[in-house]
Coordinates of C-alpha atoms and ligand atoms in Angstrom, one line a residue:
M199 CA 88.0 125.0 124.7
R200 CA 85.2 123.8 122.5
A201 CA 85.3 120.8 120.1
V202 CA 83.7 122.8 117.3
D203 CA 86.5 125.4 117.4
I204 CA 89.1 122.6 117.1
I205 CA 87.2 121.2 114.1
I206 CA 87.0 124.6 112.5
K207 CA 90.7 125.2 113.0
K208 CA 91.6 122.0 111.2
R209 CA 89.0 122.7 108.5
D210 CA 90.8 126.0 107.9
K211 CA 94.1 124.2 107.5
E212 CA 95.6 125.5 110.8
Q213 CA 97.9 123.5 113.1
L214 CA 96.4 122.2 116.3
S215 CA 98.3 122.5 119.6
K216 CA 99.1 119.7 121.9
A217 CA 96.5 120.9 124.4
E218 CA 93.8 121.1 121.7
I219 CA 94.5 117.5 120.6
Q220 CA 94.6 116.3 124.2
Y221 CA 91.3 118.0 125.0
F222 CA 89.6 116.5 121.9
I223 CA 90.9 113.0 122.5
D224 CA 90.1 113.1 126.3
G225 CA 86.6 114.4 125.5
Y226 CA 86.0 111.8 122.8
S227 CA 87.2 108.8 124.9
Q228 CA 85.1 109.9 127.9
G229 CA 82.0 110.4 125.9
A230 CA 81.8 114.2 126.3
I231 CA 82.5 114.7 122.6
P232 CA 80.1 112.8 120.3
D233 CA 80.8 110.6 117.3
Y234 CA 79.6 113.3 114.8
Q235 CA 82.2 115.8 116.0
A236 CA 84.9 113.2 116.0
A237 CA 83.9 112.2 112.4
A238 CA 84.0 115.8 111.3
L239 CA 87.5 116.2 112.8
A240 CA 88.7 113.0 111.2
M241 CA 87.5 114.2 107.8
A242 CA 89.2 117.6 108.3
I243 CA 92.4 115.7 109.1
L244 CA 92.0 113.5 106.1
L245 CA 91.6 116.4 103.8
N246 CA 94.0 118.9 105.3
G247 CA 96.7 116.7 106.9
M248 CA 98.7 117.1 110.1
T249 CA 102.3 117.9 110.8
A250 CA 104.7 115.3 112.3
A251 CA 104.4 117.2 115.6
E252 CA 100.5 117.1 115.5
T253 CA 100.6 113.4 114.6
T254 CA 102.9 112.7 117.5
H255 CA 100.6 114.6 119.9
L256 CA 97.6 112.7 118.6
T257 CA 99.5 109.3 119.0
L258 CA 100.5 110.0 122.5
A259 CA 97.0 111.3 123.5
M260 CA 95.4 108.1 122.2
A261 CA 98.1 105.8 123.7
N262 CA 97.6 107.6 127.1
S263 CA 93.7 107.3 126.9
G264 CA 94.2 104.0 128.8
D265 CA 97.0 102.1 130.5
V266 CA 100.5 102.2 128.9
L267 CA 102.1 98.9 129.7
D268 CA 105.7 98.4 130.7
L269 CA 106.6 94.8 129.8
S270 CA 110.1 95.0 131.0
G271 CA 109.2 93.4 134.3
V272 CA 107.2 90.7 132.6
V273 CA 109.5 89.3 129.9
P274 CA 113.1 90.3 129.0
I275 CA 112.0 91.6 125.6
A276 CA 108.7 91.4 123.7
V277 CA 108.2 92.1 120.1
D278 CA 105.1 93.4 118.4
K279 CA 104.1 93.5 114.7
H280 CA 101.5 95.5 112.8
S281 CA 100.3 95.7 109.3
T282 CA 98.8 98.9 108.0
G283 CA 96.1 96.8 106.4
G284 CA 95.6 94.8 103.2
V285 CA 93.5 92.2 101.5
G286 CA 94.1 88.6 102.6
D287 CA 96.7 89.7 105.1
K288 CA 96.5 87.0 107.8
T289 CA 100.2 87.3 108.5
T290 CA 99.9 87.9 112.3
L291 CA 98.1 84.6 112.7
V292 CA 101.1 82.8 111.4
V293 CA 104.1 84.9 112.4
G294 CA 102.9 85.6 116.0
P295 CA 103.0 82.0 117.0
I296 CA 106.1 81.2 115.0
V297 CA 108.1 84.0 116.6
A298 CA 106.8 83.0 120.0
A299 CA 107.8 79.4 119.3
C300 CA 111.3 80.7 118.5
G301 CA 111.6 82.0 122.0
L302 CA 110.7 85.7 121.5
P303 CA 107.5 86.7 123.3
V304 CA 104.9 88.4 121.2
G305 CA 102.5 90.9 122.9
K306 CA 100.2 92.4 120.4
M307 CA 97.2 94.7 120.2
S308 CA 95.4 94.1 116.9
G309 CA 92.5 95.8 115.1
R310 CA 89.3 94.8 113.5
G311 CA 88.4 95.1 109.8
L312 CA 88.8 98.6 108.5
G313 CA 87.1 99.5 105.2
F314 CA 88.0 96.9 102.6
S315 CA 90.8 95.6 104.7
G316 CA 90.2 92.6 107.1
G317 CA 91.2 92.7 110.7
T318 CA 93.1 90.1 112.8
L319 CA 90.6 90.2 115.6
D320 CA 87.6 89.4 113.4
K321 CA 89.5 86.5 111.9
L322 CA 90.4 85.1 115.4
E323 CA 86.8 85.6 116.5
S324 CA 85.6 83.2 113.9
I325 CA 86.8 80.6 116.4
P326 CA 83.8 80.2 118.8
G327 CA 84.6 81.5 122.3
F328 CA 87.7 83.5 121.3
R329 CA 88.1 86.6 123.5
A330 CA 89.8 89.7 122.1
N331 CA 88.9 92.0 124.9
L332 CA 91.5 91.0 127.6
T333 CA 92.0 93.2 130.6
T334 CA 95.5 94.5 131.2
E335 CA 96.0 91.9 133.9
E336 CA 95.0 89.1 131.6
F337 CA 97.3 90.5 128.8
L338 CA 100.3 90.6 131.1
R339 CA 99.6 87.2 132.7
Q340 CA 99.2 85.5 129.3
L341 CA 102.4 87.1 127.9
K342 CA 104.4 85.8 130.9
E343 CA 102.9 82.3 131.0
I344 CA 102.6 81.5 127.3
G345 CA 104.7 84.0 125.5
I346 CA 102.0 85.1 123.0
V347 CA 98.9 87.3 123.3
V348 CA 96.8 89.1 120.7
T349 CA 94.1 91.3 122.0
G350 CA 92.0 94.3 121.0
Q351 CA 91.5 97.7 122.5
S352 CA 89.6 97.5 125.7
A353 CA 88.6 100.0 128.3
D354 CA 92.2 99.6 129.5
L355 CA 94.3 99.8 126.3
A356 CA 94.2 102.7 123.8
P357 CA 90.4 103.0 124.1
A358 CA 90.5 106.3 122.1
D359 CA 91.9 104.5 119.1
G360 CA 89.3 101.8 119.5
K361 CA 86.5 104.3 119.2
L362 CA 88.1 106.4 116.5
Y363 CA 89.1 103.3 114.5
A364 CA 85.5 102.0 114.4
L365 CA 84.2 105.5 113.4
R366 CA 86.8 105.9 110.6
D367 CA 85.8 102.5 109.3
V368 CA 82.4 103.8 108.4
T369 CA 83.0 107.5 107.6
G370 CA 85.4 107.3 104.7
T371 CA 88.3 108.5 106.9
V372 CA 90.7 105.7 106.8
Q373 CA 93.1 106.8 104.1
S374 CA 95.0 109.4 106.0
I375 CA 98.7 109.2 106.8
P376 CA 98.5 111.0 110.2
L377 CA 95.4 109.0 111.2
I378 CA 96.9 105.6 110.2
A379 CA 100.2 106.5 111.8
S380 CA 98.6 107.6 115.1
S381 CA 96.2 104.7 115.2
V382 CA 98.9 102.1 114.7
M383 CA 101.5 103.6 116.9
S384 CA 99.1 104.5 119.8
K385 CA 98.3 100.8 120.0
K386 CA 101.9 99.8 119.8
I387 CA 103.0 102.2 122.5
A388 CA 100.1 101.2 124.8
S389 CA 100.8 97.5 124.6
G390 CA 104.3 98.0 125.7
A391 CA 106.5 95.9 123.4
Q392 CA 110.1 97.1 123.3
A393 CA 110.6 96.1 119.6
I394 CA 108.0 96.9 116.9
L395 CA 108.0 95.5 113.3
L396 CA 105.7 97.5 111.0
D397 CA 104.5 96.1 107.7
V398 CA 103.5 99.1 105.5
K399 CA 101.4 97.9 102.6
V400 CA 101.4 99.7 99.3
G401 CA 99.2 99.1 96.2
N402 CA 95.6 98.9 95.1
G403 CA 94.7 96.8 98.1
A404 CA 96.3 99.1 100.7
F405 CA 95.5 102.4 102.2
M406 CA 98.6 103.8 100.6
E407 CA 98.5 103.4 96.9
N408 CA 101.8 104.8 95.9
L409 CA 105.3 104.1 97.1
D410 CA 106.0 107.8 98.1
D411 CA 103.0 107.8 100.5
A412 CA 104.0 104.4 101.9
R413 CA 107.5 105.7 102.6
K414 CA 106.2 108.8 104.3
L415 CA 103.9 106.7 106.5
A416 CA 106.7 104.3 107.3
H417 CA 109.2 107.1 108.2
L418 CA 106.6 108.9 110.4
M419 CA 105.8 105.7 112.3
V420 CA 109.4 104.8 112.8
E421 CA 110.1 108.3 114.0
I422 CA 107.2 108.1 116.5
G423 CA 108.3 104.7 117.7
K424 CA 111.8 106.0 118.4
L425 CA 110.5 109.0 120.2
A426 CA 108.6 106.6 122.4
G427 CA 111.8 104.7 123.1
R428 CA 111.0 101.6 121.1
K429 CA 113.2 99.8 118.6
T430 CA 111.1 100.3 115.4
V431 CA 111.6 99.0 111.9
A432 CA 109.2 99.2 108.9
L433 CA 109.0 96.9 105.9
I434 CA 107.2 98.1 102.8
S435 CA 105.4 95.4 101.0
N436 CA 103.4 94.9 97.9
M437 CA 99.6 94.8 98.1
N438 CA 98.6 94.9 94.4
Q439 CA 96.9 91.5 94.5
P440 CA 95.4 89.6 97.5
L441 CA 98.0 88.0 99.7
G442 CA 97.7 84.2 99.6
A443 CA 94.4 82.8 98.4
A444 CA 91.9 83.3 101.1
V445 CA 90.0 86.6 101.8
G446 CA 87.3 86.5 104.5
N447 CA 87.5 85.7 108.2
A448 CA 87.1 81.9 108.6
L449 CA 88.7 81.2 105.2
E450 CA 91.8 83.2 106.2
L451 CA 91.9 81.5 109.5
K452 CA 91.9 78.1 107.7
E453 CA 94.7 79.3 105.4
A454 CA 96.7 80.4 108.4
I455 CA 96.3 77.0 110.1
E456 CA 97.3 75.3 106.8
T457 CA 100.4 77.5 106.7
L458 CA 101.3 76.6 110.4
Q459 CA 101.0 73.0 109.3
G460 CA 103.7 73.5 106.7
G461 CA 101.4 74.2 103.7
G462 CA 99.9 77.4 102.5
P463 CA 100.2 79.5 99.3
A464 CA 103.8 80.3 98.2
D465 CA 103.5 84.1 98.3
F466 CA 102.0 84.1 101.7
V467 CA 104.6 81.6 103.1
E468 CA 107.4 83.8 101.7
H469 CA 105.8 86.9 103.2
C470 CA 105.5 85.3 106.7
L471 CA 109.1 84.1 106.6
V472 CA 110.4 87.6 105.8
V473 CA 108.3 89.2 108.5
A474 CA 109.1 86.6 111.1
S475 CA 112.9 86.7 110.4
N476 CA 112.9 90.5 110.8
M477 CA 111.1 90.2 114.1
L478 CA 113.6 87.7 115.4
V479 CA 116.5 89.9 114.4
L480 CA 114.8 93.0 115.9
G481 CA 114.1 91.2 119.1
G482 CA 117.8 90.2 119.3
I483 CA 117.1 86.5 119.2
L484 CA 119.1 85.9 116.1
P485 CA 121.9 87.8 114.5
N486 CA 120.7 88.2 110.9
E487 CA 117.8 87.6 108.6
D488 CA 119.2 84.3 107.2
S489 CA 119.4 82.7 110.5
G490 CA 116.0 84.1 111.5
R491 CA 114.5 82.7 108.3
K492 CA 115.9 79.3 109.0
R493 CA 114.6 79.2 112.5
A494 CA 111.2 80.5 111.4
E495 CA 111.0 77.8 108.7
E496 CA 111.7 75.1 111.3
A497 CA 108.9 76.4 113.5
M498 CA 106.6 76.5 110.5
H499 CA 107.3 72.9 109.6
N500 CA 107.8 71.1 112.9
G501 CA 104.5 72.0 114.4
Q502 CA 105.9 74.4 117.1
G503 CA 104.2 77.4 115.6
L504 CA 100.9 75.6 115.5
E505 CA 101.4 74.6 119.1
Y506 CA 101.8 78.2 120.1
F507 CA 98.7 79.2 118.1
R508 CA 96.8 76.5 119.9
K509 CA 98.0 77.7 123.3
M510 CA 97.0 81.3 122.5
V511 CA 93.6 80.3 121.3
Q512 CA 93.0 78.2 124.4
A513 CA 94.2 80.9 126.8
Q514 CA 91.8 83.4 125.2
G515 CA 88.8 81.1 125.6
G516 CA 88.7 79.8 122.0
D517 CA 87.6 76.2 121.3
V518 CA 90.7 74.5 120.0
Q519 CA 88.8 71.6 118.4
Y520 CA 88.2 74.1 115.5
I521 CA 92.0 74.2 115.0
D522 CA 92.1 70.4 114.6
N523 CA 88.9 70.5 112.5
P524 CA 88.9 73.8 110.6
E525 CA 86.2 72.5 108.3
Q526 CA 83.8 73.1 111.3
L527 CA 84.6 76.8 111.4
P528 CA 81.7 79.0 110.3
G529 CA 80.9 78.4 106.6
A530 CA 78.7 79.4 103.8
H531 CA 75.8 77.5 102.2
L532 CA 76.2 79.0 98.7
I533 CA 79.6 78.2 97.1
E534 CA 80.1 79.1 93.5
Q535 CA 83.1 79.3 91.0
V536 CA 83.9 82.3 88.9
K537 CA 85.3 81.0 85.7
A538 CA 87.5 82.7 83.1
P539 CA 85.3 84.2 80.4
H540 CA 88.1 83.6 77.9
E541 CA 91.8 82.5 77.8
G542 CA 94.6 84.9 78.5
F543 CA 97.3 86.1 80.9
I544 CA 96.1 87.7 84.2
H545 CA 97.3 91.2 84.1
G546 CA 95.7 92.4 87.3
I547 CA 93.6 91.2 90.3
H548 CA 92.4 94.4 91.9
A549 CA 92.9 93.6 95.6
R550 CA 90.6 96.4 96.8
I551 CA 87.7 95.2 94.7
V552 CA 88.2 91.7 96.1
G553 CA 88.2 93.2 99.7
E554 CA 85.1 95.2 99.0
T555 CA 83.4 92.2 97.6
V556 CA 84.0 90.3 100.9
V557 CA 82.7 93.3 102.9
M558 CA 79.6 93.3 100.7
L559 CA 79.1 89.6 101.2
G560 CA 78.9 90.4 105.0
G561 CA 82.5 89.7 105.9
G562 CA 83.2 93.3 107.0
R563 CA 81.2 96.2 108.4
E564 CA 79.3 98.8 106.5
K565 CA 78.0 100.6 109.7
K566 CA 79.6 100.8 113.2
G567 CA 78.6 97.7 115.2
D568 CA 77.4 95.6 112.2
V569 CA 77.5 91.9 112.9
I570 CA 80.1 90.0 110.8
D571 CA 79.3 86.9 108.9
Y572 CA 82.6 84.9 109.5
G573 CA 81.9 82.2 106.9
V574 CA 81.7 84.3 103.8
G575 CA 84.6 85.2 101.5
V576 CA 86.5 84.6 98.4
L577 CA 89.3 82.2 97.4
V578 CA 91.6 83.6 94.7
H579 CA 93.1 80.7 92.7
K580 CA 95.3 82.7 90.3
K581 CA 98.1 85.3 90.6
I582 CA 99.2 88.1 88.3
G583 CA 101.2 86.7 85.4
D584 CA 99.3 83.3 85.3
W585 CA 98.1 81.9 82.0
V586 CA 94.4 80.9 82.3
E587 CA 92.3 78.7 80.0
A588 CA 88.7 79.7 79.1
E589 CA 86.3 78.3 81.8
E590 CA 89.1 77.7 84.3
N591 CA 88.2 78.6 87.9
I592 CA 89.6 81.9 89.0
F593 CA 87.7 82.6 92.2
T594 CA 85.5 80.6 94.6
I595 CA 82.8 82.7 96.3
Y596 CA 81.4 81.7 99.7
A597 CA 78.1 83.5 100.3
N598 CA 75.0 83.2 102.5
D599 CA 72.7 85.3 100.3
K600 CA 71.7 84.7 96.7
E601 CA 71.5 88.4 95.7
K602 CA 74.9 89.1 97.2
L603 CA 76.4 86.0 95.5
R604 CA 75.2 87.3 92.1
L605 CA 76.7 90.8 92.8
A606 CA 80.0 89.2 94.0
H607 CA 80.3 87.3 90.8
R608 CA 80.0 90.5 88.8
L609 CA 82.4 92.5 91.0
L610 CA 85.0 89.8 90.9
L611 CA 85.0 89.6 87.1
N612 CA 85.5 93.4 87.1
A613 CA 88.5 93.0 89.4
L614 CA 90.4 91.2 86.6
T615 CA 92.4 92.7 83.8
W616 CA 93.7 90.6 81.0
A617 CA 96.6 90.6 78.5
N618 CA 97.3 88.5 75.4
E619 CA 101.0 88.7 75.9
K620 CA 103.0 87.2 78.7
V621 CA 102.8 89.4 81.9
D622 CA 105.6 89.3 84.5
P623 CA 104.6 88.4 88.0
L624 CA 104.7 91.3 90.4
P625 CA 108.3 92.5 90.6
A626 CA 108.7 92.4 94.4
L627 CA 107.0 91.3 97.5
F628 CA 109.0 93.8 99.5
Y629 CA 110.2 97.2 98.4
G630 CA 112.5 98.0 101.3
K631 CA 113.1 98.5 105.0
I632 CA 113.1 101.7 107.0
M633 CA 114.9 101.8 110.3
Ligands
URA59 N1 95.8 99.6 111.1 C1 95.5 100.4 112.3 O1 95.6 99.9 113.4 N2 95.0 101.6 112.1 C2 94.8 102.2 110.9 O2 94.4 103.3 110.8 C3 95.1 101.4 109.7 C4 95.6 100.2 109.9

């Protein structure tokens, strides 16, 4: 077999066999197939798609590129959660510790930023010392001892996805249903949790912009999860404006800590409670969403969730004094308000433009291996449907470069659309559940 023939086959809209997919993924993860050929195949898949069978083969080949953990001997049941990516989506930082505090172990493999969408690992790494590259042994030990672990791909766990994910981030090949489904599910299968809650985002700040595509992605991932013998449920949630207020690594971490202290923006708190309650039901800890929500609310308000967050950070080498003093997390020396140019109702806050602005400020990667500036970002002070007076603050920009600050100001004004008449807030935070 030759990699180039596999690329040509997909370029010509043919279906790849299990053996061809396996050959390509093995070659790529072992370094025999170079990045440029993997980028070409990713683009061909993005343009020409894959069948459900091809996607399942790709998922399993990536999951099997490293260890596939079996957690049954470590904890009675572990739950995992994964978002398909959004803007301001710091949900894992809150629901992971809350669910663990409720007695359900959380073993999770997360990703880094991808295109305009932030990544949980980058957010956690804004805590000095935090390690996201645990070995399999460390992952298992921490899950058993503490009940919560969030790691990234390593040489041990789904390394093929780690490589491909970083490549897709910088080659315009993120927005593909088979590539997203296989990327998410290979991580979930490799990290071994028996129950998986997927949060499929839809809207202008998500990789799926319409509900039909989001449903297709959700069904495909649930199907793959079941084939792999995991209890899998997908929620479909709205991403037509940033979630919460903070977008940017350290800013989002601070907002997550605030939420674990019982504060936080209303939409984000609600989102976390729905996700956490579904995880608790899926993991069999509580019988229904109402009881799950009640228990999650308690853990959010009585400090138990925060305690689990602290334990996790400490176990993974992070300096916990930053949790007590989040103002000491990496910051920005240029802070500027973006004020409303006139009065009116906010009709839209284009989440993708906000995400791209944060990447441009240095909060994400434009090339593979780019170093992240954890301190930059944007606070979004308004929501769709809000009335705003002229000169009122709509955004706060955190920048470390004057030129980028000026550009961010312009981009953010362009992210807004206005109405003279009353605009309804977004109709729903969640559009449904697929099981
Ligand atoms: N999250 C992932 O892990 N992979 C994707 O491709 C998109 C979101």
